Amino acid sequence: MSDLKAPEQSTKRSLGSLIGSLPELISRLIRGEIALAKTELATKAKEAGVGVGLLVGAALFGFFLLAVLITAGVLGLATVVAPWLAALIVAAVLLVITAVLALLGIKALKKGVPPTPEKAVASVKADVSALKGQGSYDSEKH
């Protein structure tokens, strides 16, 4: 029991002193968290940038691969029909594929335009109405 000593007077702080130092401590904590978040985001952005660059390179080589495959298709078909007809047939197939993809893309874009989060807006309106006492809150929707 002789090992247990009362803390020195200099380490004791009054409750008022502790409460008074809270704003400064909280401010330092928040600044530290923001600095950590900035560092982490910078690292992740750099990694994402490298990934995007590699994907762009892959897409470029994929484009050239597609061009070579189309050329191979034309040359292969040219062994059966005249070369000009082979090129025309392959062009027609590519035109059909392009048209189908364009129509599907337009249809998909129409679903997303305008980019309004309709369900979220409706949910917020319902919450505001419930807070005003004009509606009810459905916890299963949230």
mmCIF file of N, CA and C in Angstrom:
data_model
loop_
_atom_site.group_PDB
_atom_site.id
_atom_site.type_symbol
_atom_site.label_atom_id
_atom_site.label_comp_id
_atom_site.label_asym_id
_atom_site.label_seq_id
_atom_site.Cartn_x
_atom_site.Cartn_y
_atom_site.Cartn_z
ATOM 1 N N MET A 1 0.800 -1.198 0.000
ATOM 2 C CA MET A 1 0.000 0.000 0.000
ATOM 3 C C MET A 1 0.843 1.262 0.000
ATOM 4 N N SER A 2 2.086 1.110 0.319
ATOM 5 C CA SER A 2 2.933 2.290 0.344
ATOM 6 C C SER A 2 3.262 2.775 -1.062
ATOM 7 N N ASP A 3 3.037 1.894 -2.100
ATOM 8 C CA ASP A 3 3.303 2.287 -3.478
ATOM 9 C C ASP A 3 2.264 3.269 -4.001
ATOM 10 N N LEU A 4 1.110 3.265 -3.417
ATOM 11 C CA LEU A 4 0.046 4.148 -3.880
ATOM 12 C C LEU A 4 0.245 5.526 -3.274
ATOM 13 N N LYS A 5 0.494 6.467 -4.142
ATOM 14 C CA LYS A 5 0.675 7.840 -3.689
ATOM 15 C C LYS A 5 -0.417 8.698 -4.291
ATOM 16 N N ALA A 6 -0.755 9.702 -3.613
ATOM 17 C CA ALA A 6 -1.716 10.663 -4.147
ATOM 18 C C ALA A 6 -1.055 11.398 -5.301
ATOM 19 N N PRO A 7 -1.812 11.666 -6.356
ATOM 20 C CA PRO A 7 -1.222 12.403 -7.470
ATOM 21 C C PRO A 7 -0.700 13.754 -7.011
ATOM 22 N N GLU A 8 0.355 14.179 -7.660
ATOM 23 C CA GLU A 8 0.933 15.463 -7.294
ATOM 24 C C GLU A 8 -0.059 16.581 -7.578
ATOM 25 N N GLN A 9 0.108 17.624 -6.853
ATOM 26 C CA GLN A 9 -0.802 18.752 -6.968
ATOM 27 C C GLN A 9 -0.794 19.332 -8.380
ATOM 28 N N SER A 10 0.361 19.278 -9.087
ATOM 29 C CA SER A 10 0.454 19.894 -10.407
ATOM 30 C C SER A 10 -0.340 19.117 -11.454
ATOM 31 N N THR A 11 -0.613 17.813 -11.217
ATOM 32 C CA THR A 11 -1.368 17.035 -12.192
ATOM 33 C C THR A 11 -2.865 17.124 -11.959
ATOM 34 N N LYS A 12 -3.254 17.608 -10.817
ATOM 35 C CA LYS A 12 -4.684 17.755 -10.545
ATOM 36 C C LYS A 12 -5.188 19.016 -11.225
ATOM 37 N N ARG A 13 -6.337 18.856 -11.903
ATOM 38 C CA ARG A 13 -6.955 20.020 -12.545
ATOM 39 C C ARG A 13 -8.394 20.096 -12.072
ATOM 40 N N SER A 14 -8.851 21.268 -11.898
ATOM 41 C CA SER A 14 -10.224 21.439 -11.442
ATOM 42 C C SER A 14 -11.191 21.121 -12.575
ATOM 43 N N LEU A 15 -12.411 20.838 -12.210
ATOM 44 C CA LEU A 15 -13.444 20.550 -13.203
ATOM 45 C C LEU A 15 -13.632 21.740 -14.132
ATOM 46 N N GLY A 16 -13.594 22.915 -13.601
ATOM 47 C CA GLY A 16 -13.726 24.118 -14.422
ATOM 48 C C GLY A 16 -12.597 24.243 -15.430
ATOM 49 N N SER A 17 -11.391 23.898 -14.995
ATOM 50 C CA SER A 17 -10.240 23.949 -15.901
ATOM 51 C C SER A 17 -10.383 22.907 -17.008
ATOM 52 N N LEU A 18 -10.838 21.718 -16.643
ATOM 53 C CA LEU A 18 -11.041 20.662 -17.644
ATOM 54 C C LEU A 18 -12.106 21.065 -18.655
ATOM 55 N N ILE A 19 -13.204 21.594 -18.161
ATOM 56 C CA ILE A 19 -14.286 22.016 -19.055
ATOM 57 C C ILE A 19 -13.826 23.187 -19.917
ATOM 58 N N GLY A 20 -13.029 24.060 -19.354
ATOM 59 C CA GLY A 20 -12.519 25.200 -20.107
ATOM 60 C C GLY A 20 -11.592 24.789 -21.244
ATOM 61 N N SER A 21 -10.890 23.678 -21.068
ATOM 62 C CA SER A 21 -9.967 23.233 -22.120
ATOM 63 C C SER A 21 -10.655 22.369 -23.176
ATOM 64 N N LEU A 22 -11.912 22.008 -22.948
ATOM 65 C CA LEU A 22 -12.627 21.161 -23.914
ATOM 66 C C LEU A 22 -12.710 21.758 -25.316
ATOM 67 N N PRO A 23 -13.088 23.016 -25.490
ATOM 68 C CA PRO A 23 -13.177 23.549 -26.859
ATOM 69 C C PRO A 23 -11.857 23.439 -27.625
ATOM 70 N N GLU A 24 -10.748 23.743 -26.945
ATOM 71 C CA GLU A 24 -9.449 23.669 -27.612
ATOM 72 C C GLU A 24 -9.101 22.221 -27.950
ATOM 73 N N LEU A 25 -9.387 21.303 -27.041
ATOM 74 C CA LEU A 25 -9.105 19.883 -27.294
ATOM 75 C C LEU A 25 -9.971 19.344 -28.432
ATOM 76 N N ILE A 26 -11.226 19.723 -28.439
ATOM 77 C CA ILE A 26 -12.130 19.274 -29.508
ATOM 78 C C ILE A 26 -11.687 19.858 -30.841
ATOM 79 N N SER A 27 -11.274 21.115 -30.821
ATOM 80 C CA SER A 27 -10.793 21.752 -32.047
ATOM 81 C C SER A 27 -9.560 21.029 -32.578
ATOM 82 N N ARG A 28 -8.611 20.693 -31.696
ATOM 83 C CA ARG A 28 -7.415 19.952 -32.129
ATOM 84 C C ARG A 28 -7.783 18.574 -32.654
ATOM 85 N N LEU A 29 -8.724 17.919 -32.009
ATOM 86 C CA LEU A 29 -9.163 16.597 -32.458
ATOM 87 C C LEU A 29 -9.779 16.680 -33.850
ATOM 88 N N ILE A 30 -10.635 17.669 -34.055
ATOM 89 C CA ILE A 30 -11.286 17.829 -35.366
ATOM 90 C C ILE A 30 -10.253 18.149 -36.437
ATOM 91 N N ARG A 31 -9.293 19.053 -36.125
ATOM 92 C CA ARG A 31 -8.245 19.369 -37.102
ATOM 93 C C ARG A 31 -7.410 18.138 -37.431
ATOM 94 N N GLY A 32 -7.121 17.338 -36.430
ATOM 95 C CA GLY A 32 -6.364 16.108 -36.662
ATOM 96 C C GLY A 32 -7.128 15.127 -37.533
ATOM 97 N N GLU A 33 -8.422 14.993 -37.278
ATOM 98 C CA GLU A 33 -9.248 14.087 -38.086
ATOM 99 C C GLU A 33 -9.342 14.580 -39.529
ATOM 100 N N ILE A 34 -9.455 15.897 -39.707
ATOM 101 C CA ILE A 34 -9.516 16.461 -41.060
ATOM 102 C C ILE A 34 -8.197 16.225 -41.788
ATOM 103 N N ALA A 35 -7.078 16.415 -41.086
ATOM 104 C CA ALA A 35 -5.769 16.176 -41.708
ATOM 105 C C ALA A 35 -5.622 14.710 -42.104
ATOM 106 N N LEU A 36 -6.076 13.808 -41.242
ATOM 107 C CA LEU A 36 -6.023 12.380 -41.559
ATOM 108 C C LEU A 36 -6.889 12.062 -42.770
ATOM 109 N N ALA A 37 -8.081 12.644 -42.813
ATOM 110 C CA ALA A 37 -8.979 12.404 -43.949
ATOM 111 C C ALA A 37 -8.370 12.938 -45.242
ATOM 112 N N LYS A 38 -7.742 14.124 -45.190
ATOM 113 C CA LYS A 38 -7.104 14.686 -46.387
ATOM 114 C C LYS A 38 -5.987 13.779 -46.884
ATOM 115 N N THR A 39 -5.170 13.299 -45.963
ATOM 116 C CA THR A 39 -4.067 12.411 -46.347
ATOM 117 C C THR A 39 -4.598 11.129 -46.961
ATOM 118 N N GLU A 40 -5.610 10.565 -46.327
ATOM 119 C CA GLU A 40 -6.188 9.318 -46.831
ATOM 120 C C GLU A 40 -6.827 9.523 -48.201
ATOM 121 N N LEU A 41 -7.552 10.619 -48.366
ATOM 122 C CA LEU A 41 -8.184 10.893 -49.659
ATOM 123 C C LEU A 41 -7.149 11.150 -50.750
ATOM 124 N N ALA A 42 -6.064 11.832 -50.411
ATOM 125 C CA ALA A 42 -5.012 12.079 -51.404
ATOM 126 C C ALA A 42 -4.391 10.766 -51.859
ATOM 127 N N THR A 43 -4.149 9.865 -50.923
ATOM 128 C CA THR A 43 -3.584 8.557 -51.270
ATOM 129 C C THR A 43 -4.545 7.776 -52.146
ATOM 130 N N LYS A 44 -5.811 7.764 -51.761
ATOM 131 C CA LYS A 44 -6.806 7.025 -52.542
ATOM 132 C C LYS A 44 -6.997 7.646 -53.924
ATOM 133 N N ALA A 45 -6.951 8.971 -54.008
ATOM 134 C CA ALA A 45 -7.100 9.632 -55.308
ATOM 135 C C ALA A 45 -5.929 9.289 -56.223
ATOM 136 N N LYS A 46 -4.732 9.229 -55.651
ATOM 137 C CA LYS A 46 -3.555 8.876 -56.444
ATOM 138 C C LYS A 46 -3.691 7.440 -56.961
ATOM 139 N N GLU A 47 -4.128 6.529 -56.095
ATOM 140 C CA GLU A 47 -4.317 5.137 -56.513
ATOM 141 C C GLU A 47 -5.409 5.032 -57.569
ATOM 142 N N ALA A 48 -6.484 5.790 -57.395
ATOM 143 C CA ALA A 48 -7.572 5.774 -58.380
ATOM 144 C C ALA A 48 -7.093 6.342 -59.708
ATOM 145 N N GLY A 49 -6.263 7.380 -59.668
ATOM 146 C CA GLY A 49 -5.723 7.959 -60.894
ATOM 147 C C GLY A 49 -4.886 6.960 -61.669
ATOM 148 N N VAL A 50 -4.073 6.196 -60.963
ATOM 149 C CA VAL A 50 -3.277 5.153 -61.619
ATOM 150 C C VAL A 50 -4.202 4.115 -62.234
ATOM 151 N N GLY A 51 -5.235 3.724 -61.496
ATOM 152 C CA GLY A 51 -6.191 2.744 -62.016
ATOM 153 C C GLY A 51 -6.909 3.243 -63.257
ATOM 154 N N VAL A 52 -7.321 4.515 -63.232
ATOM 155 C CA VAL A 52 -8.005 5.090 -64.398
ATOM 156 C C VAL A 52 -7.063 5.130 -65.596
ATOM 157 N N GLY A 53 -5.821 5.513 -65.370
ATOM 158 C CA GLY A 53 -4.845 5.539 -66.460
ATOM 159 C C GLY A 53 -4.644 4.163 -67.078
ATOM 160 N N LEU A 54 -4.554 3.144 -66.241
ATOM 161 C CA LEU A 54 -4.396 1.778 -66.752
ATOM 162 C C LEU A 54 -5.633 1.331 -67.522
ATOM 163 N N LEU A 55 -6.811 1.706 -67.030
ATOM 164 C CA LEU A 55 -8.043 1.343 -67.741
ATOM 165 C C LEU A 55 -8.139 2.050 -69.091
ATOM 166 N N VAL A 56 -7.699 3.298 -69.162
ATOM 167 C CA VAL A 56 -7.692 4.011 -70.443
ATOM 168 C C VAL A 56 -6.747 3.317 -71.419
ATOM 169 N N GLY A 57 -5.591 2.907 -70.933
ATOM 170 C CA GLY A 57 -4.655 2.165 -71.782
ATOM 171 C C GLY A 57 -5.255 0.860 -72.273
ATOM 172 N N ALA A 58 -5.937 0.149 -71.376
ATOM 173 C CA ALA A 58 -6.580 -1.106 -71.764
ATOM 174 C C ALA A 58 -7.680 -0.858 -72.790
ATOM 175 N N ALA A 59 -8.452 0.216 -72.609
ATOM 176 C CA ALA A 59 -9.514 0.533 -73.572
ATOM 177 C C ALA A 59 -8.933 0.868 -74.941
ATOM 178 N N LEU A 60 -7.818 1.572 -74.957
ATOM 179 C CA LEU A 60 -7.173 1.915 -76.224
ATOM 180 C C LEU A 60 -6.715 0.655 -76.962
ATOM 181 N N PHE A 61 -6.061 -0.241 -76.237
ATOM 182 C CA PHE A 61 -5.630 -1.490 -76.870
ATOM 183 C C PHE A 61 -6.824 -2.357 -77.254
ATOM 184 N N GLY A 62 -7.898 -2.299 -76.463
ATOM 185 C CA GLY A 62 -9.123 -3.019 -76.821
ATOM 186 C C GLY A 62 -9.722 -2.499 -78.116
ATOM 187 N N PHE A 63 -9.649 -1.188 -78.313
ATOM 188 C CA PHE A 63 -10.137 -0.593 -79.557
ATOM 189 C C PHE A 63 -9.346 -1.117 -80.745
ATOM 190 N N PHE A 64 -8.018 -1.150 -80.603
ATOM 191 C CA PHE A 64 -7.187 -1.672 -81.696
ATOM 192 C C PHE A 64 -7.452 -3.158 -81.927
ATOM 193 N N LEU A 65 -7.696 -3.893 -80.855
ATOM 194 C CA LEU A 65 -8.032 -5.313 -80.989
ATOM 195 C C LEU A 65 -9.320 -5.479 -81.783
ATOM 196 N N LEU A 66 -10.311 -4.653 -81.486
ATOM 197 C CA LEU A 66 -11.576 -4.716 -82.216
ATOM 198 C C LEU A 66 -11.362 -4.414 -83.696
ATOM 199 N N ALA A 67 -10.530 -3.423 -83.989
ATOM 200 C CA ALA A 67 -10.245 -3.086 -85.391
ATOM 201 C C ALA A 67 -9.583 -4.259 -86.111
ATOM 202 N N VAL A 68 -8.656 -4.927 -85.437
ATOM 203 C CA VAL A 68 -7.984 -6.081 -86.050
ATOM 204 C C VAL A 68 -8.976 -7.222 -86.260
ATOM 205 N N LEU A 69 -9.861 -7.452 -85.291
ATOM 206 C CA LEU A 69 -10.857 -8.524 -85.436
ATOM 207 C C LEU A 69 -11.830 -8.227 -86.572
ATOM 208 N N ILE A 70 -12.228 -6.977 -86.715
ATOM 209 C CA ILE A 70 -13.119 -6.604 -87.823
ATOM 210 C C ILE A 70 -12.401 -6.818 -89.154
ATOM 211 N N THR A 71 -11.147 -6.423 -89.203
ATOM 212 C CA THR A 71 -10.365 -6.636 -90.433
ATOM 213 C C THR A 71 -10.246 -8.126 -90.738
ATOM 214 N N ALA A 72 -10.020 -8.924 -89.712
ATOM 215 C CA ALA A 72 -9.933 -10.372 -89.911
ATOM 216 C C ALA A 72 -11.262 -10.922 -90.413
ATOM 217 N N GLY A 73 -12.375 -10.379 -89.905
ATOM 218 C CA GLY A 73 -13.688 -10.805 -90.384
ATOM 219 C C GLY A 73 -13.888 -10.476 -91.850
ATOM 220 N N VAL A 74 -13.486 -9.279 -92.236
ATOM 221 C CA VAL A 74 -13.606 -8.878 -93.649
ATOM 222 C C VAL A 74 -12.737 -9.783 -94.517
ATOM 223 N N LEU A 75 -11.495 -10.016 -94.101
ATOM 224 C CA LEU A 75 -10.588 -10.854 -94.894
ATOM 225 C C LEU A 75 -11.075 -12.301 -94.964
ATOM 226 N N GLY A 76 -11.622 -12.791 -93.860
ATOM 227 C CA GLY A 76 -12.157 -14.152 -93.870
ATOM 228 C C GLY A 76 -13.356 -14.273 -94.782
ATOM 229 N N LEU A 77 -14.242 -13.298 -94.730
ATOM 230 C CA LEU A 77 -15.431 -13.309 -95.586
ATOM 231 C C LEU A 77 -15.048 -13.099 -97.046
ATOM 232 N N ALA A 78 -13.937 -12.417 -97.289
ATOM 233 C CA ALA A 78 -13.483 -12.158 -98.658
ATOM 234 C C ALA A 78 -13.025 -13.437 -99.358
ATOM 235 N N THR A 79 -12.793 -14.503 -98.601
ATOM 236 C CA THR A 79 -12.436 -15.776 -99.246
ATOM 237 C C THR A 79 -13.655 -16.443 -99.849
ATOM 238 N N VAL A 80 -14.849 -16.016 -99.426
ATOM 239 C CA VAL A 80 -16.094 -16.615 -99.915
ATOM 240 C C VAL A 80 -16.771 -15.716 -100.940
ATOM 241 N N VAL A 81 -16.752 -14.404 -100.686
ATOM 242 C CA VAL A 81 -17.390 -13.444 -101.598
ATOM 243 C C VAL A 81 -16.344 -12.422 -102.037
ATOM 244 N N ALA A 82 -16.742 -11.531 -102.914
ATOM 245 C CA ALA A 82 -15.836 -10.481 -103.387
ATOM 246 C C ALA A 82 -15.418 -9.596 -102.209
ATOM 247 N N PRO A 83 -14.178 -9.123 -102.187
ATOM 248 C CA PRO A 83 -13.703 -8.304 -101.066
ATOM 249 C C PRO A 83 -14.571 -7.087 -100.784
ATOM 250 N N TRP A 84 -15.045 -6.380 -101.810
ATOM 251 C CA TRP A 84 -15.894 -5.213 -101.577
ATOM 252 C C TRP A 84 -17.197 -5.617 -100.913
ATOM 253 N N LEU A 85 -17.738 -6.805 -101.281
ATOM 254 C CA LEU A 85 -18.979 -7.286 -100.681
ATOM 255 C C LEU A 85 -18.739 -7.721 -99.233
ATOM 256 N N ALA A 86 -17.598 -8.319 -98.973
ATOM 257 C CA ALA A 86 -17.252 -8.722 -97.604
ATOM 258 C C ALA A 86 -17.189 -7.495 -96.695
ATOM 259 N N ALA A 87 -16.546 -6.440 -97.161
ATOM 260 C CA ALA A 87 -16.460 -5.206 -96.374
ATOM 261 C C ALA A 87 -17.836 -4.602 -96.156
ATOM 262 N N LEU A 88 -18.692 -4.655 -97.166
ATOM 263 C CA LEU A 88 -20.045 -4.117 -97.059
ATOM 264 C C LEU A 88 -20.881 -4.921 -96.063
ATOM 265 N N ILE A 89 -20.753 -6.243 -96.083
ATOM 266 C CA ILE A 89 -21.506 -7.099 -95.145
ATOM 267 C C ILE A 89 -21.072 -6.812 -93.708
ATOM 268 N N VAL A 90 -19.765 -6.752 -93.478
ATOM 269 C CA VAL A 90 -19.269 -6.468 -92.125
ATOM 270 C C VAL A 90 -19.710 -5.072 -91.682
ATOM 271 N N ALA A 91 -19.684 -4.097 -92.577
ATOM 272 C CA ALA A 91 -20.140 -2.743 -92.245
ATOM 273 C C ALA A 91 -21.618 -2.742 -91.878
ATOM 274 N N ALA A 92 -22.429 -3.525 -92.588
ATOM 275 C CA ALA A 92 -23.864 -3.601 -92.286
ATOM 276 C C ALA A 92 -24.093 -4.208 -90.903
ATOM 277 N N VAL A 93 -23.344 -5.263 -90.583
ATOM 278 C CA VAL A 93 -23.465 -5.880 -89.250
ATOM 279 C C VAL A 93 -23.078 -4.870 -88.172
ATOM 280 N N LEU A 94 -21.993 -4.145 -88.391
ATOM 281 C CA LEU A 94 -21.563 -3.127 -87.425
ATOM 282 C C LEU A 94 -22.590 -2.002 -87.291
ATOM 283 N N LEU A 95 -23.240 -1.642 -88.386
ATOM 284 C CA LEU A 95 -24.278 -0.615 -88.350
ATOM 285 C C LEU A 95 -25.456 -1.069 -87.489
ATOM 286 N N VAL A 96 -25.865 -2.320 -87.642
ATOM 287 C CA VAL A 96 -26.979 -2.854 -86.843
ATOM 288 C C VAL A 96 -26.605 -2.867 -85.359
ATOM 289 N N ILE A 97 -25.398 -3.335 -85.052
ATOM 290 C CA ILE A 97 -24.953 -3.366 -83.651
ATOM 291 C C ILE A 97 -24.910 -1.948 -83.078
ATOM 292 N N THR A 98 -24.399 -1.001 -83.844
ATOM 293 C CA THR A 98 -24.327 0.395 -83.405
ATOM 294 C C THR A 98 -25.718 0.967 -83.148
ATOM 295 N N ALA A 99 -26.655 0.697 -84.041
ATOM 296 C CA ALA A 99 -28.021 1.214 -83.888
ATOM 297 C C ALA A 99 -28.687 0.639 -82.642
ATOM 298 N N VAL A 100 -28.538 -0.665 -82.418
ATOM 299 C CA VAL A 100 -29.150 -1.299 -81.242
ATOM 300 C C VAL A 100 -28.555 -0.718 -79.963
ATOM 301 N N LEU A 101 -27.231 -0.599 -79.908
ATOM 302 C CA LEU A 101 -26.591 -0.033 -78.716
ATOM 303 C C LEU A 101 -27.008 1.421 -78.487
ATOM 304 N N ALA A 102 -27.132 2.195 -79.552
ATOM 305 C CA ALA A 102 -27.556 3.595 -79.421
ATOM 306 C C ALA A 102 -28.979 3.684 -78.881
ATOM 307 N N LEU A 103 -29.873 2.853 -79.397
ATOM 308 C CA LEU A 103 -31.262 2.873 -78.918
ATOM 309 C C LEU A 103 -31.348 2.450 -77.456
ATOM 310 N N LEU A 104 -30.596 1.422 -77.086
ATOM 311 C CA LEU A 104 -30.590 0.992 -75.683
ATOM 312 C C LEU A 104 -30.003 2.082 -74.783
ATOM 313 N N GLY A 105 -28.964 2.766 -75.264
ATOM 314 C CA GLY A 105 -28.364 3.853 -74.492
ATOM 315 C C GLY A 105 -29.313 5.016 -74.299
ATOM 316 N N ILE A 106 -30.036 5.379 -75.339
ATOM 317 C CA ILE A 106 -31.012 6.475 -75.242
ATOM 318 C C ILE A 106 -32.118 6.108 -74.261
ATOM 319 N N LYS A 107 -32.577 4.864 -74.325
ATOM 320 C CA LYS A 107 -33.628 4.405 -73.413
ATOM 321 C C LYS A 107 -33.138 4.457 -71.965
ATOM 322 N N ALA A 108 -31.899 4.026 -71.731
ATOM 323 C CA ALA A 108 -31.341 4.057 -70.380
ATOM 324 C C ALA A 108 -31.155 5.491 -69.887
ATOM 325 N N LEU A 109 -30.745 6.393 -70.774
ATOM 326 C CA LEU A 109 -30.576 7.797 -70.386
ATOM 327 C C LEU A 109 -31.895 8.442 -70.002
ATOM 328 N N LYS A 110 -32.955 8.108 -70.719
ATOM 329 C CA LYS A 110 -34.265 8.696 -70.414
ATOM 330 C C LYS A 110 -34.738 8.300 -69.025
ATOM 331 N N LYS A 111 -34.334 7.115 -68.553
ATOM 332 C CA LYS A 111 -34.713 6.689 -67.204
ATOM 333 C C LYS A 111 -34.021 7.528 -66.137
ATOM 334 N N GLY A 112 -32.805 7.986 -66.438
ATOM 335 C CA GLY A 112 -32.024 8.702 -65.437
ATOM 336 C C GLY A 112 -32.077 10.206 -65.530
ATOM 337 N N VAL A 113 -32.770 10.753 -66.525
ATOM 338 C CA VAL A 113 -32.794 12.202 -66.720
ATOM 339 C C VAL A 113 -34.186 12.719 -66.435
ATOM 340 N N PRO A 114 -34.385 13.750 -65.688
ATOM 341 C CA PRO A 114 -33.400 14.508 -64.935
ATOM 342 C C PRO A 114 -32.958 13.716 -63.705
ATOM 343 N N PRO A 115 -31.734 13.939 -63.244
ATOM 344 C CA PRO A 115 -31.212 13.156 -62.119
ATOM 345 C C PRO A 115 -31.754 13.646 -60.778
ATOM 346 N N THR A 116 -33.043 13.475 -60.581
ATOM 347 C CA THR A 116 -33.687 13.887 -59.341
ATOM 348 C C THR A 116 -33.930 12.653 -58.482
ATOM 349 N N PRO A 117 -33.476 12.669 -57.245
ATOM 350 C CA PRO A 117 -33.726 11.527 -56.363
ATOM 351 C C PRO A 117 -35.176 11.551 -55.874
ATOM 352 N N GLU A 118 -36.080 11.073 -56.710
ATOM 353 C CA GLU A 118 -37.511 11.207 -56.445
ATOM 354 C C GLU A 118 -37.940 10.523 -55.148
ATOM 355 N N LYS A 119 -37.417 9.328 -54.879
ATOM 356 C CA LYS A 119 -37.796 8.621 -53.651
ATOM 357 C C LYS A 119 -37.303 9.368 -52.417
ATOM 358 N N ALA A 120 -36.086 9.908 -52.488
ATOM 359 C CA ALA A 120 -35.544 10.650 -51.349
ATOM 360 C C ALA A 120 -36.334 11.932 -51.110
ATOM 361 N N VAL A 121 -36.716 12.622 -52.189
ATOM 362 C CA VAL A 121 -37.509 13.847 -52.056
ATOM 363 C C VAL A 121 -38.864 13.529 -51.430
ATOM 364 N N ALA A 122 -39.495 12.458 -51.893
ATOM 365 C CA ALA A 122 -40.791 12.065 -51.332
ATOM 366 C C ALA A 122 -40.657 11.694 -49.858
ATOM 367 N N SER A 123 -39.561 11.016 -49.515
ATOM 368 C CA SER A 123 -39.332 10.630 -48.126
ATOM 369 C C SER A 123 -39.134 11.853 -47.237
ATOM 370 N N VAL A 124 -38.384 12.837 -47.711
ATOM 371 C CA VAL A 124 -38.168 14.060 -46.936
ATOM 372 C C VAL A 124 -39.481 14.816 -46.772
ATOM 373 N N LYS A 125 -40.279 14.886 -47.831
ATOM 374 C CA LYS A 125 -41.581 15.562 -47.732
ATOM 375 C C LYS A 125 -42.473 14.869 -46.708
ATOM 376 N N ALA A 126 -42.445 13.531 -46.704
ATOM 377 C CA ALA A 126 -43.250 12.791 -45.729
ATOM 378 C C ALA A 126 -42.752 13.051 -44.314
ATOM 379 N N ASP A 127 -41.423 13.125 -44.140
ATOM 380 C CA ASP A 127 -40.865 13.411 -42.821
ATOM 381 C C ASP A 127 -41.266 14.801 -42.343
ATOM 382 N N VAL A 128 -41.211 15.789 -43.236
ATOM 383 C CA VAL A 128 -41.594 17.153 -42.873
ATOM 384 C C VAL A 128 -43.069 17.197 -42.496
ATOM 385 N N SER A 129 -43.899 16.503 -43.264
ATOM 386 C CA SER A 129 -45.332 16.466 -42.946
ATOM 387 C C SER A 129 -45.568 15.816 -41.595
ATOM 388 N N ALA A 130 -44.838 14.741 -41.306
ATOM 389 C CA ALA A 130 -44.997 14.062 -40.023
ATOM 390 C C ALA A 130 -44.559 14.969 -38.878
ATOM 391 N N LEU A 131 -43.480 15.721 -39.084
ATOM 392 C CA LEU A 131 -43.020 16.641 -38.043
ATOM 393 C C LEU A 131 -44.025 17.763 -37.801
ATOM 394 N N LYS A 132 -44.727 18.177 -38.850
ATOM 395 C CA LYS A 132 -45.742 19.218 -38.710
ATOM 396 C C LYS A 132 -47.033 18.662 -38.136
ATOM 397 N N GLY A 133 -47.100 17.342 -37.986
ATOM 398 C CA GLY A 133 -48.306 16.722 -37.463
ATOM 399 C C GLY A 133 -49.364 16.511 -38.518
ATOM 400 N N GLN A 134 -48.981 16.574 -39.789
ATOM 401 C CA GLN A 134 -49.949 16.431 -40.873
ATOM 402 C C GLN A 134 -49.952 15.032 -41.469
ATOM 403 N N GLY A 135 -49.050 14.195 -41.047
ATOM 404 C CA GLY A 135 -48.974 12.848 -41.614
ATOM 405 C C GLY A 135 -48.499 11.891 -40.549
ATOM 406 N N SER A 136 -48.109 10.737 -40.980
ATOM 407 C CA SER A 136 -47.602 9.753 -40.036
ATOM 408 C C SER A 136 -46.225 9.302 -40.485
ATOM 409 N N TYR A 137 -45.443 8.825 -39.536
ATOM 410 C CA TYR A 137 -44.092 8.362 -39.816
ATOM 411 C C TYR A 137 -44.121 6.852 -39.946
ATOM 412 N N ASP A 138 -43.640 6.352 -41.061
ATOM 413 C CA ASP A 138 -43.588 4.911 -41.294
ATOM 414 C C ASP A 138 -42.140 4.480 -41.166
ATOM 415 N N SER A 139 -41.784 3.857 -40.042
ATOM 416 C CA SER A 139 -40.389 3.490 -39.798
ATOM 417 C C SER A 139 -39.903 2.399 -40.741
ATOM 418 N N GLU A 140 -40.790 1.646 -41.359
ATOM 419 C CA GLU A 140 -40.371 0.584 -42.272
ATOM 420 C C GLU A 140 -39.884 1.143 -43.599
ATOM 421 N N LYS A 141 -40.275 2.360 -43.959
ATOM 422 C CA LYS A 141 -39.823 2.984 -45.202
ATOM 423 C C LYS A 141 -38.437 3.582 -45.039
ATOM 424 N N HIS A 142 -37.965 3.762 -43.814
ATOM 425 C CA HIS A 142 -36.680 4.439 -43.575
ATOM 426 C C HIS A 142 -35.656 3.441 -43.146
#
